[in-house]
Coordinates of C-alpha atoms in Angstrom, one line a residue:
M1 CA 67.2 166.0 43.3
R2 CA 66.7 162.4 42.1
F3 CA 63.4 160.5 42.0
P4 CA 63.5 157.2 44.1
F5 CA 62.7 155.1 41.0
V6 CA 61.5 151.6 41.5
G7 CA 63.3 149.1 39.2
G8 CA 65.3 149.7 36.1
P9 CA 64.6 151.8 33.0
T10 CA 62.1 149.3 31.5
D11 CA 60.2 148.8 34.8
A12 CA 57.2 150.9 33.8
A13 CA 56.9 149.4 30.4
T14 CA 57.1 145.8 31.6
G15 CA 54.8 146.3 34.6
A16 CA 57.3 144.6 36.9
A17 CA 56.6 144.7 40.5
G18 CA 59.0 146.9 42.5
G19 CA 60.0 148.4 45.6
N20 CA 58.5 149.3 48.9
R21 CA 56.1 152.1 49.6
S22 CA 58.7 154.8 49.4
G23 CA 60.7 153.2 46.6
C24 CA 63.7 153.0 49.0
V25 CA 65.5 150.3 50.9
R26 CA 66.7 151.5 54.3
G27 CA 66.3 155.1 53.1
R28 CA 68.4 154.7 49.9
P29 CA 66.8 155.1 46.4
R30 CA 66.4 152.0 44.3
G31 CA 67.1 152.1 40.7
G32 CA 68.4 155.5 39.6
G33 CA 68.8 158.3 37.2
R34 CA 67.1 161.6 36.8
L35 CA 63.7 161.6 35.3
A36 CA 64.1 161.1 31.5
R37 CA 63.1 164.2 29.5
V38 CA 60.0 163.8 27.5
T39 CA 59.6 165.0 23.9
P40 CA 57.5 168.2 24.1
Q41 CA 54.1 167.9 22.5
A42 CA 54.0 171.6 21.6
P43 CA 54.8 174.8 23.6
G44 CA 52.4 175.2 26.5
T45 CA 50.6 171.9 26.0
G46 CA 51.9 170.2 29.1
R47 CA 49.5 169.4 31.9
L48 CA 49.2 168.0 35.4
V49 CA 46.3 165.6 35.7
L50 CA 44.8 164.4 39.0
A51 CA 42.9 161.1 38.5
A52 CA 40.6 159.3 40.9
T53 CA 41.3 155.6 41.3
P54 CA 38.8 152.9 42.6
I55 CA 38.2 152.9 46.3
G56 CA 37.5 149.2 46.2
D57 CA 35.8 147.8 43.1
V58 CA 38.1 147.9 40.1
E59 CA 35.1 148.1 37.8
D60 CA 34.7 151.7 39.0
A61 CA 37.8 152.7 37.0
S62 CA 36.9 155.1 34.3
P63 CA 37.8 154.7 30.6
R64 CA 39.6 158.0 30.9
L65 CA 41.7 156.7 33.8
R66 CA 42.7 153.7 31.6
R67 CA 43.7 156.0 28.7
L68 CA 45.7 158.3 31.0
L69 CA 47.6 155.4 32.5
E70 CA 48.5 154.3 29.0
E71 CA 49.4 157.7 27.6
A72 CA 50.8 159.9 30.4
D73 CA 54.5 160.6 30.1
V74 CA 54.9 160.3 33.9
V75 CA 52.7 158.6 36.5
A76 CA 53.3 159.9 40.0
A77 CA 51.9 157.3 42.4
E78 CA 51.4 157.3 46.1
D79 CA 52.5 153.6 46.2
T80 CA 54.1 152.3 43.0
R81 CA 53.4 148.7 43.9
R82 CA 49.7 149.4 44.5
L83 CA 49.5 151.2 41.2
R84 CA 51.0 148.3 39.3
A85 CA 48.6 145.9 41.0
L86 CA 45.7 148.2 40.0
A87 CA 47.0 148.4 36.4
A88 CA 47.2 144.6 36.2
R89 CA 43.7 144.2 37.5
M90 CA 42.5 146.7 35.0
G91 CA 44.4 145.0 32.2
V92 CA 46.3 148.2 31.4
T93 CA 49.9 148.7 30.6
V94 CA 51.3 151.8 32.1
G95 CA 53.0 153.6 29.2
G96 CA 55.1 156.2 30.9
R97 CA 57.6 156.3 33.7
V98 CA 56.3 155.5 37.2
V99 CA 57.7 157.5 40.1
S100 CA 56.9 157.5 43.8
H101 CA 55.1 160.6 45.0
H102 CA 53.7 160.6 48.5
E103 CA 53.4 162.7 51.6
H104 CA 57.0 162.1 52.8
N105 CA 58.7 163.0 49.5
E106 CA 56.3 165.3 47.6
A107 CA 58.2 168.4 48.6
A108 CA 61.2 167.0 46.8
T109 CA 59.5 165.4 43.8
T110 CA 57.2 168.3 42.9
P111 CA 59.8 170.5 41.2
E112 CA 60.7 167.7 38.7
L113 CA 57.1 166.9 38.0
L114 CA 56.5 170.5 37.1
D115 CA 59.6 170.5 34.9
V116 CA 58.0 167.7 32.9
V117 CA 54.8 169.7 32.5
R118 CA 56.8 172.8 31.4
G119 CA 58.5 170.6 28.8
G120 CA 55.1 169.8 27.3
G121 CA 54.5 166.4 29.0
T122 CA 51.6 165.0 30.8
V123 CA 52.0 164.1 34.5
L124 CA 49.3 161.9 35.9
V125 CA 49.0 162.0 39.7
V126 CA 47.2 159.1 41.4
T127 CA 46.8 157.9 45.0
D128 CA 46.1 154.5 46.5
A129 CA 42.3 155.1 46.4
G130 CA 40.0 157.9 45.6
M131 CA 40.8 161.5 44.4
P132 CA 44.3 162.9 45.0
A133 CA 44.5 166.0 47.3
V134 CA 41.5 164.9 49.3
S135 CA 43.0 163.6 52.5
D136 CA 45.8 162.3 50.2
P137 CA 48.9 163.6 48.5
G138 CA 48.3 166.1 45.7
F139 CA 47.6 169.5 47.3
R140 CA 51.3 170.5 47.2
V141 CA 51.9 169.7 43.6
V142 CA 48.6 171.3 42.5
S143 CA 49.4 174.5 44.5
A144 CA 52.9 174.7 43.0
A145 CA 51.6 174.1 39.4
V146 CA 48.9 176.8 39.8
D147 CA 51.5 179.3 41.2
A148 CA 53.7 178.5 38.2
G149 CA 50.9 179.2 35.7
L150 CA 50.8 175.6 34.5
T151 CA 47.7 173.7 33.3
V152 CA 46.0 171.5 35.9
T153 CA 43.0 169.4 35.2
A154 CA 41.3 166.3 36.8
A155 CA 39.8 163.0 35.8
P156 CA 37.0 162.6 38.4
G157 CA 35.9 159.3 39.7
P158 CA 35.4 157.3 42.9
S159 CA 35.4 159.2 46.2
A160 CA 35.0 157.7 49.7
V161 CA 33.8 161.1 51.0
L162 CA 30.9 161.4 48.5
T163 CA 30.0 157.7 48.5
A164 CA 29.7 157.7 52.4
L165 CA 27.7 160.9 52.3
A166 CA 25.3 159.5 49.7
L167 CA 24.8 156.2 51.6
S168 CA 24.4 157.8 55.0
G169 CA 20.8 158.8 54.6
L170 CA 21.7 162.2 56.1
P171 CA 21.2 165.6 54.5
T172 CA 23.5 166.1 51.5
D173 CA 22.6 169.7 50.5
R174 CA 25.3 171.1 52.7
F175 CA 28.3 169.2 54.1
C176 CA 31.9 169.5 55.2
F177 CA 34.8 167.1 55.2
E178 CA 36.8 167.0 58.4
G179 CA 39.3 164.3 57.5
F180 CA 40.8 162.3 60.4
P181 CA 40.2 163.6 63.9
P182 CA 43.3 164.1 66.1
R183 CA 44.7 160.9 67.5
K184 CA 45.2 162.0 71.1
P185 CA 42.0 161.8 73.1
G186 CA 42.1 165.2 74.7
E187 CA 42.9 167.0 71.4
R188 CA 40.2 164.9 69.6
L189 CA 37.5 165.8 72.1
R190 CA 38.4 169.5 71.9
A191 CA 38.4 169.4 68.1
L192 CA 35.0 167.7 68.0
T193 CA 33.5 170.0 70.7
A194 CA 34.5 173.0 68.5
L195 CA 32.2 171.5 65.8
E196 CA 29.2 171.1 68.2
R197 CA 27.1 173.8 66.5
E198 CA 28.2 173.0 62.9
P199 CA 24.9 172.9 61.0
R200 CA 26.2 171.0 58.0
T201 CA 26.5 167.2 57.7
M202 CA 30.1 166.3 58.6
V203 CA 32.2 163.5 57.1
F204 CA 35.2 162.0 58.9
F205 CA 37.7 159.3 58.2
E206 CA 38.9 157.1 61.1
A207 CA 41.2 154.1 61.7
P208 CA 39.5 150.9 62.9
H209 CA 41.4 150.8 66.2
R210 CA 40.3 154.3 67.1
L211 CA 36.7 154.1 65.9
A212 CA 35.0 153.2 69.3
A213 CA 36.9 155.9 71.2
T214 CA 36.2 158.5 68.5
L215 CA 32.4 157.6 68.4
A216 CA 32.3 158.0 72.2
D217 CA 33.9 161.4 72.0
M218 CA 31.4 162.4 69.2
A219 CA 28.6 161.3 71.4
T220 CA 30.0 163.5 74.2
A221 CA 30.5 166.5 71.9
F222 CA 27.4 166.3 69.7
G223 CA 25.0 164.3 71.9
A224 CA 24.3 160.6 72.1
D225 CA 21.1 160.9 70.0
R226 CA 22.8 162.8 67.1
P227 CA 22.1 160.7 63.9
A228 CA 25.2 159.3 62.3
A229 CA 26.4 156.5 59.9
V230 CA 29.5 154.4 60.0
C231 CA 30.4 153.4 56.5
R232 CA 32.9 150.5 56.2
E233 CA 34.7 148.9 53.2
L234 CA 32.7 151.0 50.7
T235 CA 32.3 149.3 47.2
K236 CA 34.2 146.2 48.5
T237 CA 32.9 142.7 49.2
Y238 CA 32.1 143.3 52.9
E239 CA 30.6 146.8 52.5
E240 CA 28.6 147.8 55.5
V241 CA 26.7 150.9 56.6
V242 CA 25.4 151.1 60.2
R243 CA 23.1 154.0 60.9
D244 CA 22.0 155.0 64.4
G245 CA 22.6 157.7 67.1
L246 CA 26.2 158.3 68.1
G247 CA 25.7 156.7 71.5
A248 CA 24.4 153.5 70.1
L249 CA 27.1 153.5 67.4
A250 CA 29.8 153.9 70.1
A251 CA 28.5 150.9 72.0
W252 CA 28.3 148.9 68.8
A253 CA 31.9 149.7 67.9
A254 CA 33.1 148.9 71.4
A255 CA 31.3 145.5 71.5
G256 CA 33.3 144.0 68.6
E257 CA 36.2 144.5 66.3
V258 CA 35.4 146.7 63.4
R259 CA 37.8 146.3 60.4
G260 CA 38.5 148.0 57.1
E261 CA 38.5 151.5 55.8
I262 CA 36.0 153.6 57.6
A263 CA 34.1 156.9 57.0
V264 CA 31.8 158.4 59.7
V265 CA 29.0 160.7 58.6
V266 CA 27.4 162.8 61.3
A267 CA 24.3 165.0 61.0
G268 CA 24.7 168.7 61.5
A269 CA 23.5 170.4 64.6
P270 CA 19.7 171.1 64.6
A271 CA 18.6 174.7 64.2
R272 CA 18.1 176.4 67.5
E273 CA 14.5 177.5 68.2
V274 CA 14.5 181.3 68.3
A275 CA 12.3 182.6 71.1
S276 CA 10.3 185.8 70.5
E277 CA 11.4 189.0 72.0
A278 CA 8.3 189.1 74.2
D279 CA 9.2 185.6 75.6
L280 CA 12.8 186.7 76.3
V281 CA 11.7 189.9 77.9
A282 CA 9.2 188.0 80.1
E283 CA 12.0 185.6 81.2
V284 CA 14.3 188.5 82.1
L285 CA 11.6 190.3 84.1
A286 CA 10.6 187.1 85.9
R287 CA 14.3 186.7 86.9
A288 CA 14.4 190.3 88.0
D289 CA 11.2 190.0 90.0
G290 CA 12.8 187.0 91.7
G291 CA 15.7 189.1 93.0
E292 CA 18.2 188.9 90.2
R293 CA 19.8 192.1 89.0
L294 CA 18.3 193.2 85.7
K295 CA 21.6 193.4 83.9
D296 CA 22.6 189.9 85.1
A297 CA 19.3 188.5 84.0
V298 CA 19.7 190.1 80.6
A299 CA 23.3 188.8 80.2
E300 CA 22.3 185.2 80.9
V301 CA 19.2 185.2 78.8
A302 CA 20.9 186.9 75.9
Q303 CA 23.8 184.5 76.0
V304 CA 21.6 181.4 75.9
A305 CA 19.3 182.9 73.2
G306 CA 22.1 184.2 71.1
V307 CA 20.8 187.8 70.9
P308 CA 22.5 191.1 71.5
K309 CA 22.5 192.1 75.2
R310 CA 21.9 195.8 74.4
D311 CA 18.7 195.2 72.5
L312 CA 17.3 192.8 75.1
Y313 CA 18.2 195.3 77.9
A314 CA 16.4 198.1 76.1
A315 CA 13.3 196.0 75.5
A316 CA 13.2 194.9 79.2
L317 CA 13.5 198.5 80.3
A318 CA 10.7 199.5 77.9
A319 CA 8.5 196.7 79.2
R320 CA 9.2 197.6 82.8
G321 CA 8.2 201.2 82.3
R322 CA 4.8 200.4 80.8

């Protein structure tokens, strides 16, 4: 297997721009050669490092990211052009070899990246923005490295998920990240409806051209009054956070063109009020007195209240016999 290198052997050292997103022209690799073997540091000292990159503001780049870009033997980038642009803005010279590593080729590139780690080298994995493996490439190579018993570590940093969550004004003690909802309307509504009773705050990503439709589906699935926040262009010049109920947000998004990278944060489902056993039994008996079969009344009330039918039926029988 050959890496689709961008540019010639000195490309990484010179910081020259290179290649398209995949490092290929019409499906053929640019540049060439197998990944050069690195000089082992010492047996067992190789490591795979996942590093977060800025999601907008270059000043959010950490000193550790700067050092890793300069010192790593191999930098596996989701888009080599964007990596070089970031390095230039940071004033950093990438010291190692830069290779393309994205969702369409990571199955093929992962084995050679792990070979570098086995040889004692440092492989740095970065994506276009944020933390690798979180709605971005990275999971496959981490999983393979763990299975191989290799060292995996991370250089934490900017995260669109956590930034949106923090700015939303919604509860942050418990939350879940749902990524991008399905693109097809029917599948999307079904997926969202399945989350209707999710009690945790939910974070989604969405493309601008689907935002209005997705918010409308969320309003249908979760209720138009469910609190939510649309977070746009986080840490960038035109950062914007719009907070309202889902129905109002859907109308806002439909009324004008919303641009940029978007995260949607939705409040979790409110806790259901738990009726007392006495109240549930009273409702069952009232239904039965109105002509409904006792078992049918128990089944309906138990389903709505979320209590065991057997227990409610026994309580209703006991109350009736008093």
